[in-house]
Coordinates of C-alpha atoms in Angstrom, one line a residue:
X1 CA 6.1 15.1 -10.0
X2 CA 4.7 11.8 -9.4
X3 CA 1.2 10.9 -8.2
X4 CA 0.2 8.2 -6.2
X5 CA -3.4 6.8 -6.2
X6 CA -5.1 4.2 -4.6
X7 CA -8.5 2.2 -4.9
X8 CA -10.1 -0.6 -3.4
X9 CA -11.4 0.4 -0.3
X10 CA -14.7 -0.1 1.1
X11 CA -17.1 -1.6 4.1
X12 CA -16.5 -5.5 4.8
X13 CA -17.6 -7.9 7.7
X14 CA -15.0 -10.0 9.8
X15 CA -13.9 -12.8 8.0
X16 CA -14.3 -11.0 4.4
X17 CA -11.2 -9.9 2.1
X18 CA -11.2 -6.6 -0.2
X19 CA -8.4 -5.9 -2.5
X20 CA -6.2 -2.4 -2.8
X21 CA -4.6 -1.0 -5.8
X22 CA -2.5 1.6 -5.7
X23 CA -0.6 3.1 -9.3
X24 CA 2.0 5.8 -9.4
X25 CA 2.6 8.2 -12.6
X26 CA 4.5 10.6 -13.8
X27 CA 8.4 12.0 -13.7
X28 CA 9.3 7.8 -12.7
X29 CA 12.7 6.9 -14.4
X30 CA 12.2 3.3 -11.7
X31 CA 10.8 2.8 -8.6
X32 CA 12.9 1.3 -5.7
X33 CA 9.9 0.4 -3.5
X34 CA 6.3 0.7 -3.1
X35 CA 4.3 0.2 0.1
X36 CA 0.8 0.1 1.9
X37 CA 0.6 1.5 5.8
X38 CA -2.6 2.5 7.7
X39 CA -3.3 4.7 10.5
X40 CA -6.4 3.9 12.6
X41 CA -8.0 6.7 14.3
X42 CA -6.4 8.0 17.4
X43 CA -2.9 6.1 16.1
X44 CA 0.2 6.6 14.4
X45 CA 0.9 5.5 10.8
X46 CA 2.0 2.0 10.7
X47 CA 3.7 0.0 8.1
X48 CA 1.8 -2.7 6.5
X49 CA 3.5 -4.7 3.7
X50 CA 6.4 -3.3 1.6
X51 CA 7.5 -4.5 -1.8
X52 CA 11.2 -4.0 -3.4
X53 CA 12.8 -3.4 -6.6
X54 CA 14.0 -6.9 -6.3
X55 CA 10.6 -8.3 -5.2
X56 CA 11.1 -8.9 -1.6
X57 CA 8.4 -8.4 0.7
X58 CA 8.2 -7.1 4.2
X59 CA 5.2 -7.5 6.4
X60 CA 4.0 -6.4 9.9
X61 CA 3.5 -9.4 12.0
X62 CA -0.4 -8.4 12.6
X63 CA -1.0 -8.8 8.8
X64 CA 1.2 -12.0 8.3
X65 CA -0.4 -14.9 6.8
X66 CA -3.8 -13.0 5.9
X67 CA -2.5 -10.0 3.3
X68 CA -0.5 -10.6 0.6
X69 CA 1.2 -7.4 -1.6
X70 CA 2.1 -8.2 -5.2
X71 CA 2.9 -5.8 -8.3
X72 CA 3.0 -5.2 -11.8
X73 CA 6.1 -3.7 -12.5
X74 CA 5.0 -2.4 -16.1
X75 CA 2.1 -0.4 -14.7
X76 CA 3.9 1.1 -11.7
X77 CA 1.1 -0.8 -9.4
X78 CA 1.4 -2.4 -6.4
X79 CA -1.8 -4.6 -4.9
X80 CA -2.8 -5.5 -1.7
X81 CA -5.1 -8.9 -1.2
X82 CA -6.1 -8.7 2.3
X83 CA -8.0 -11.8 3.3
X84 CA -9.6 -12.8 7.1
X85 CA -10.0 -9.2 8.0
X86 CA -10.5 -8.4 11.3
X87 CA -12.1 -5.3 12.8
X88 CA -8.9 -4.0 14.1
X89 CA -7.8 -4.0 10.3
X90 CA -10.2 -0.8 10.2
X91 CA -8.2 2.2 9.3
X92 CA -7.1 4.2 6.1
X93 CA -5.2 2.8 4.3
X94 CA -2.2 4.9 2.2
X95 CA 0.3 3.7 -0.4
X96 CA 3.5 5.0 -0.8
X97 CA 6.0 4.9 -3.8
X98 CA 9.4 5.3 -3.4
X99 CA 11.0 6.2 -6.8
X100 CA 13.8 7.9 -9.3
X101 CA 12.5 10.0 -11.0
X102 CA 13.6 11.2 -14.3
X103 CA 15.9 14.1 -12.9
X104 CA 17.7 11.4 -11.1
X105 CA 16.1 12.7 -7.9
X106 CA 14.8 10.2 -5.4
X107 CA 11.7 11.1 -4.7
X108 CA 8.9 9.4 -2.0
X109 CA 5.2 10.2 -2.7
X110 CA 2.0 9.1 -0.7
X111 CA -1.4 9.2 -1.9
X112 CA -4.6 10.1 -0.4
X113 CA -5.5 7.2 1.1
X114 CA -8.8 4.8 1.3
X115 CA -11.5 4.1 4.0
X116 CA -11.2 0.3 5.0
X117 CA -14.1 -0.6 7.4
X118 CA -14.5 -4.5 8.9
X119 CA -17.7 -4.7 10.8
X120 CA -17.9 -7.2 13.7

């Protein structure tokens, strides 16, 4: 089993920045990947910013330049530092981890996700 959780969430106005943390625990031998995506209401699931193994990071184009995902790799955490929100950023937001676990299995987990709200 692994558990993801996430924190950080919360009301903001345009122009504002909140932070996200997300940790995953439990049966984690390594993890090859860990992720934020958001789905608005009314839409699909969307990626946001994705974080590898290596370090690399991937970004949806309507986030570049404003949200930046890091890690700690000895916690199992991944962070997202959103700055210059926009109203349109307003959606929950979920983290995923994407690990090995300690069976060897590969193993993709999502937590429960958190209200962000940008007021105009």
């Amino acid at each position: 089993q692994v558990q993801v959780v996430e924190s950080g969430g919360g009301l903001v106005q345009a122009g504002g920045s909140l932070r996200l943390s997300c940790a995953a625990s439990g049966s984690i031998f390594s993890i090859n990947a860990m992720g934020w995506y958001r789905q608005a209401p009314g839409k699909q699931r969307e990626l946001v910013a994705t974080i590898s193994s290596s370090g690399s990071t991937n970004y949806a184009d309507s986030v570049k330049g404003r949200f930046t995902i890091s890690r700690d790799t000895a916690k199992y955490t991944v962070y997202l530092q959103m700055s210059s929100l926009k109203p349109e950023d307003t959606a929950v937001y979920y983290c995923n981890a994407h690990v090995l676990t300690l069976l060897r299995t590969v193993m993709s987990s999502w937590g429960q996700g958190t209200q962000v709200t940008v007021s105009s």
